[in-house]
Amino acid sequence: MAKSISPNLPRRRSRPRGQNAPAWMLVQIFAAGVGLCLLLLALAAFFLTHTPLPLHLVRPMACLAASAGAAVSGFLLAGKIGRQRFVCGLICGTFYALCLLAAAFFVHGVPSWTRSDAMLPLALLLGGTLGGALSSIKEGH
């Protein structure tokens, strides 16, 4: 058996791996939000094809699905962090909105910022903030 050099030195802590790593936690939170968004988008597509709903509801349904996904991610992130939950939700919504804006910029260039261009980033921002707020309300009870 190998003995340590000095018993007075603190033991070296190993870095968290696997399911405890912060990067893995962020991937799981992101996947949960995206998964809910995809599920709601599929449900909205089903309703739009099998019911006589007007097609001008496509954009609001998509924004609602994206906002719900951001809310779930904000809620989970705030719950994992455990403090400043509202700010965690706001950061999560901002991250989603900035990712969307960066992708739109690379595909289409500078957006014109009409009502329809601003609807989805605003829905993502508010959805993440709502998730953080719901987490702080849940934690308060």
PDB file of C-alpha atoms in Angstrom, residues 5-118:
ATOM      1  CA  ILE A   5       3.993  11.789   1.787  1.00  0.00           C
ATOM      2  CA  SER A   6       2.717  13.975   4.570  1.00  0.00           C
ATOM      3  CA  PRO A   7      -0.406  13.349   6.636  1.00  0.00           C
ATOM      4  CA  ASN A   8      -0.821  17.117   7.199  1.00  0.00           C
ATOM      5  CA  LEU A   9      -1.413  17.940   3.527  1.00  0.00           C
ATOM      6  CA  PRO A  10      -5.045  18.043   2.467  1.00  0.00           C
ATOM      7  CA  ARG A  11      -6.143  15.367   0.073  1.00  0.00           C
ATOM      8  CA  ARG A  12      -6.426  16.401  -3.518  1.00  0.00           C
ATOM      9  CA  ARG A  13     -10.032  16.665  -4.597  1.00  0.00           C
ATOM     10  CA  SER A  14     -10.933  15.026  -7.831  1.00  0.00           C
ATOM     11  CA  ARG A  15     -12.870  17.030 -10.373  1.00  0.00           C
ATOM     12  CA  PRO A  16     -16.497  16.068 -10.796  1.00  0.00           C
ATOM     13  CA  ARG A  17     -17.070  13.776 -13.753  1.00  0.00           C
ATOM     14  CA  GLY A  18     -19.980  12.248 -15.507  1.00  0.00           C
ATOM     15  CA  GLN A  19     -23.359  13.431 -14.369  1.00  0.00           C
ATOM     16  CA  ASN A  20     -21.987  15.883 -11.784  1.00  0.00           C
ATOM     17  CA  ALA A  21     -19.935  18.029 -14.157  1.00  0.00           C
ATOM     18  CA  PRO A  22     -21.255  21.577 -14.713  1.00  0.00           C
ATOM     19  CA  ALA A  23     -20.980  21.252 -18.484  1.00  0.00           C
ATOM     20  CA  TRP A  24     -23.051  18.071 -18.429  1.00  0.00           C
ATOM     21  CA  MET A  25     -25.632  19.825 -16.253  1.00  0.00           C
ATOM     22  CA  LEU A  26     -25.926  22.659 -18.787  1.00  0.00           C
ATOM     23  CA  VAL A  27     -26.299  20.191 -21.652  1.00  0.00           C
ATOM     24  CA  GLN A  28     -29.106  18.403 -19.802  1.00  0.00           C
ATOM     25  CA  ILE A  29     -30.893  21.684 -19.068  1.00  0.00           C
ATOM     26  CA  PHE A  30     -30.550  22.802 -22.686  1.00  0.00           C
ATOM     27  CA  ALA A  31     -31.785  19.413 -23.933  1.00  0.00           C
ATOM     28  CA  ALA A  32     -34.827  19.538 -21.653  1.00  0.00           C
ATOM     29  CA  GLY A  33     -35.839  22.966 -22.956  1.00  0.00           C
ATOM     30  CA  VAL A  34     -35.240  22.056 -26.590  1.00  0.00           C
ATOM     31  CA  GLY A  35     -37.050  18.750 -26.135  1.00  0.00           C
ATOM     32  CA  LEU A  36     -40.154  20.451 -24.759  1.00  0.00           C
ATOM     33  CA  CYS A  37     -40.011  23.014 -27.560  1.00  0.00           C
ATOM     34  CA  LEU A  38     -39.829  20.266 -30.192  1.00  0.00           C
ATOM     35  CA  LEU A  39     -42.689  18.381 -28.581  1.00  0.00           C
ATOM     36  CA  LEU A  40     -44.886  21.489 -28.522  1.00  0.00           C
ATOM     37  CA  LEU A  41     -43.964  22.343 -32.121  1.00  0.00           C
ATOM     38  CA  ALA A  42     -44.955  18.841 -33.222  1.00  0.00           C
ATOM     39  CA  LEU A  43     -48.223  19.152 -31.311  1.00  0.00           C
ATOM     40  CA  ALA A  44     -48.913  22.535 -32.914  1.00  0.00           C
ATOM     41  CA  ALA A  45     -48.180  21.117 -36.368  1.00  0.00           C
ATOM     42  CA  PHE A  46     -50.592  18.262 -35.672  1.00  0.00           C
ATOM     43  CA  PHE A  47     -53.334  20.676 -34.622  1.00  0.00           C
ATOM     44  CA  LEU A  48     -52.756  22.939 -37.605  1.00  0.00           C
ATOM     45  CA  THR A  49     -52.986  20.056 -40.079  1.00  0.00           C
ATOM     46  CA  HIS A  50     -55.945  18.208 -38.543  1.00  0.00           C
ATOM     47  CA  THR A  51     -58.160  21.078 -37.438  1.00  0.00           C
ATOM     48  CA  PRO A  52     -59.513  24.122 -39.263  1.00  0.00           C
ATOM     49  CA  LEU A  53     -57.302  26.520 -37.284  1.00  0.00           C
ATOM     50  CA  PRO A  54     -56.163  29.507 -39.360  1.00  0.00           C
ATOM     51  CA  LEU A  55     -52.555  29.449 -40.527  1.00  0.00           C
ATOM     52  CA  HIS A  56     -51.808  32.901 -39.145  1.00  0.00           C
ATOM     53  CA  LEU A  57     -51.521  31.149 -35.758  1.00  0.00           C
ATOM     54  CA  VAL A  58     -48.274  29.446 -36.796  1.00  0.00           C
ATOM     55  CA  ARG A  59     -45.981  32.186 -35.521  1.00  0.00           C
ATOM     56  CA  PRO A  60     -47.700  32.641 -32.129  1.00  0.00           C
ATOM     57  CA  MET A  61     -47.721  28.874 -31.610  1.00  0.00           C
ATOM     58  CA  ALA A  62     -44.027  28.664 -32.450  1.00  0.00           C
ATOM     59  CA  CYS A  63     -43.244  31.531 -30.088  1.00  0.00           C
ATOM     60  CA  LEU A  64     -45.280  29.859 -27.358  1.00  0.00           C
ATOM     61  CA  ALA A  65     -43.411  26.578 -27.847  1.00  0.00           C
ATOM     62  CA  ALA A  66     -40.019  28.309 -27.775  1.00  0.00           C
ATOM     63  CA  SER A  67     -41.001  30.352 -24.737  1.00  0.00           C
ATOM     64  CA  ALA A  68     -42.146  27.221 -22.882  1.00  0.00           C
ATOM     65  CA  GLY A  69     -38.818  25.529 -23.663  1.00  0.00           C
ATOM     66  CA  ALA A  70     -36.898  28.547 -22.402  1.00  0.00           C
ATOM     67  CA  ALA A  71     -39.068  28.617 -19.272  1.00  0.00           C
ATOM     68  CA  VAL A  72     -38.268  24.968 -18.521  1.00  0.00           C
ATOM     69  CA  SER A  73     -34.560  25.623 -19.041  1.00  0.00           C
ATOM     70  CA  GLY A  74     -34.687  28.719 -16.838  1.00  0.00           C
ATOM     71  CA  PHE A  75     -36.571  26.821 -14.140  1.00  0.00           C
ATOM     72  CA  LEU A  76     -34.118  23.912 -14.168  1.00  0.00           C
ATOM     73  CA  LEU A  77     -31.045  26.147 -14.255  1.00  0.00           C
ATOM     74  CA  ALA A  78     -32.309  28.241 -11.364  1.00  0.00           C
ATOM     75  CA  GLY A  79     -33.092  25.094  -9.391  1.00  0.00           C
ATOM     76  CA  LYS A  80     -29.617  23.658  -9.995  1.00  0.00           C
ATOM     77  CA  ILE A  81     -27.811  26.895  -9.143  1.00  0.00           C
ATOM     78  CA  GLY A  82     -29.998  27.439  -6.079  1.00  0.00           C
ATOM     79  CA  ARG A  83     -29.457  31.161  -5.567  1.00  0.00           C
ATOM     80  CA  GLN A  84     -30.447  34.299  -7.453  1.00  0.00           C
ATOM     81  CA  ARG A  85     -33.018  32.230  -9.276  1.00  0.00           C
ATOM     82  CA  PHE A  86     -34.665  35.129 -11.102  1.00  0.00           C
ATOM     83  CA  VAL A  87     -31.304  36.231 -12.494  1.00  0.00           C
ATOM     84  CA  CYS A  88     -30.534  32.642 -13.570  1.00  0.00           C
ATOM     85  CA  GLY A  89     -33.772  32.565 -15.555  1.00  0.00           C
ATOM     86  CA  LEU A  90     -33.011  35.941 -17.092  1.00  0.00           C
ATOM     87  CA  ILE A  91     -29.541  34.744 -18.116  1.00  0.00           C
ATOM     88  CA  CYS A  92     -31.025  31.578 -19.613  1.00  0.00           C
ATOM     89  CA  GLY A  93     -33.577  33.526 -21.653  1.00  0.00           C
ATOM     90  CA  THR A  94     -30.902  35.979 -22.769  1.00  0.00           C
ATOM     91  CA  PHE A  95     -28.683  33.098 -23.867  1.00  0.00           C
ATOM     92  CA  TYR A  96     -31.461  31.604 -25.988  1.00  0.00           C
ATOM     93  CA  ALA A  97     -32.337  34.982 -27.507  1.00  0.00           C
ATOM     94  CA  LEU A  98     -28.693  35.752 -28.325  1.00  0.00           C
ATOM     95  CA  CYS A  99     -28.231  32.339 -29.926  1.00  0.00           C
ATOM     96  CA  LEU A 100     -31.303  32.960 -32.051  1.00  0.00           C
ATOM     97  CA  LEU A 101     -30.134  36.435 -33.049  1.00  0.00           C
ATOM     98  CA  ALA A 102     -26.655  35.158 -33.909  1.00  0.00           C
ATOM     99  CA  ALA A 103     -28.100  32.393 -36.076  1.00  0.00           C
ATOM    100  CA  ALA A 104     -30.461  34.839 -37.797  1.00  0.00           C
ATOM    101  CA  PHE A 105     -27.591  37.240 -38.404  1.00  0.00           C
ATOM    102  CA  PHE A 106     -25.447  34.550 -40.009  1.00  0.00           C
ATOM    103  CA  VAL A 107     -28.299  33.401 -42.243  1.00  0.00           C
ATOM    104  CA  HIS A 108     -30.030  36.670 -43.188  1.00  0.00           C
ATOM    105  CA  GLY A 109     -27.757  39.503 -42.133  1.00  0.00           C
ATOM    106  CA  VAL A 110     -28.983  42.394 -39.999  1.00  0.00           C
ATOM    107  CA  PRO A 111     -32.665  41.960 -39.037  1.00  0.00           C
ATOM    108  CA  SER A 112     -35.136  44.720 -39.878  1.00  0.00           C
ATOM    109  CA  TRP A 113     -36.650  44.658 -36.354  1.00  0.00           C
ATOM    110  CA  THR A 114     -40.259  44.692 -37.349  1.00  0.00           C
ATOM    111  CA  ARG A 115     -42.842  43.275 -34.982  1.00  0.00           C
ATOM    112  CA  SER A 116     -42.409  39.784 -36.375  1.00  0.00           C
ATOM    113  CA  ASP A 117     -38.604  39.874 -36.093  1.00  0.00           C
ATOM    114  CA  ALA A 118     -38.689  40.895 -32.446  1.00  0.00           C
TER     115      ALA A 118
END
